[in-house]
């Protein structure tokens, strides 16, 4: 299929583009390079540089290139920043996504795969987190993603739109070939920070909270490999039918504490990770891990990276070989 990957120069989008190519699909990338990287682009893949807010430009691309499917990765995703700068998040994650959907529908393109998040669930009332738990986000980032899920529900009732909303848990790791990976500025995610500390590229890290109600007192998350996320996108894309709305939670279904991540990096790298213990970070739920049985049963999705060490190993390879990320 012809797939327009919006945000295809970013972390998860670039891995998905590679997977589409491997499966014989025809990806095209749209990105404003605000957080994406030219170095993450495959020169063989058509690239349109510009901003989703530029509606005439988006219209022109749809009219000229006529994708069968749109995958939408282009969003801001820092929880803390979303609390401080909500307008930035509503403008890009909500307004620009609605403009994109409006142009898709105008052009008669009716298949949409949306990057959503476990942050739409807020502090879950039970674990693991299945699709039918109530969604009560506790920060603007999660709220903007839920707003689009709700818009998609309404659009699928009134138009031929068929969509899949994929709620990622903690996207992590890198392509095992070591040439695509995570490069955020600033970096706020745990695994890259622990690896950079092990490599001596930063002095150390702070564990945000050691008094959580968990076995070792640190917060628990479900780390899911970026290539497993990419596989889920391809499976979901092939299921889309007019008016259908698919919702899937994507995780390995096992939780790992912050201390467990540090220990894993120490095992993989053979180095000590310097860290200090600090207070909790505002807005962090104590424990999040997925129930992904719906996508396993309905689409046959099987995450290939089952253990934290396997995921960390791929991330280590990328960071070790790319001291300055993509270098842009
Ligand atoms: N974390 C931490 N120190 C850091 C960065 C993150 O202790 O410097 C913790 C954070 O509080 C959370 C977990 O690591 O419990 C994963 O955080 P990350 O920002 O990677 O993802 P999130 O779960 O917030 O989306």
Coordinates of N, CA and C in Angstrom, one line a residue, residues 15 45 50 70-71 99 117 123 132 146 179 214 224 233 253 316 320 328:
X15 N 11.4 4.0 12.2 CA 11.4 2.5 12.2 C 10.3 1.9 11.5
X45 N 13.1 7.0 -0.2 CA 11.7 7.3 0.2 C 11.4 8.7 -0.1
X50 N 7.6 20.0 5.5 CA 6.7 21.1 5.7 C 5.9 20.8 6.9
X70 N -2.8 6.9 5.9 CA -2.0 7.9 6.6 C -1.6 7.3 8.0
X71 N -0.4 7.3 8.3 CA 0.1 7.0 9.7 C 0.6 8.3 10.3
X99 N -6.6 19.2 11.2 CA -6.4 19.7 9.8 C -6.0 18.6 8.9
X117 N -1.5 6.8 23.3 CA -0.6 6.6 24.4 C -1.3 6.0 25.6
X123 N -4.0 7.6 35.9 CA -3.6 6.6 37.0 C -4.7 5.5 36.9
X132 N -10.5 -1.4 27.8 CA -11.8 -0.9 28.2 C -11.7 -0.2 29.6
X146 N -6.3 11.8 23.8 CA -7.6 11.4 24.0 C -8.6 12.2 23.2
X179 N 21.6 1.6 13.1 CA 21.7 2.8 12.3 C 20.5 3.7 12.5
X214 N 5.9 -0.1 45.3 CA 6.3 -1.1 44.4 C 7.4 -1.9 45.1
X224 N 8.4 -1.3 25.5 CA 8.1 -2.0 24.3 C 9.0 -1.6 23.2
X233 N 1.7 -1.4 13.7 CA 1.2 -0.5 12.7 C 0.8 -1.2 11.4
X253 N 3.5 -6.4 28.4 CA 2.6 -6.9 29.4 C 3.5 -7.3 30.7
X316 N 21.6 0.2 23.5 CA 23.0 0.4 23.8 C 23.8 0.5 22.5
X320 N 25.9 3.8 21.7 CA 27.4 3.7 21.7 C 28.0 4.2 20.4
X328 N 22.6 16.3 13.8 CA 22.1 17.5 13.2 C 21.7 18.5 14.2

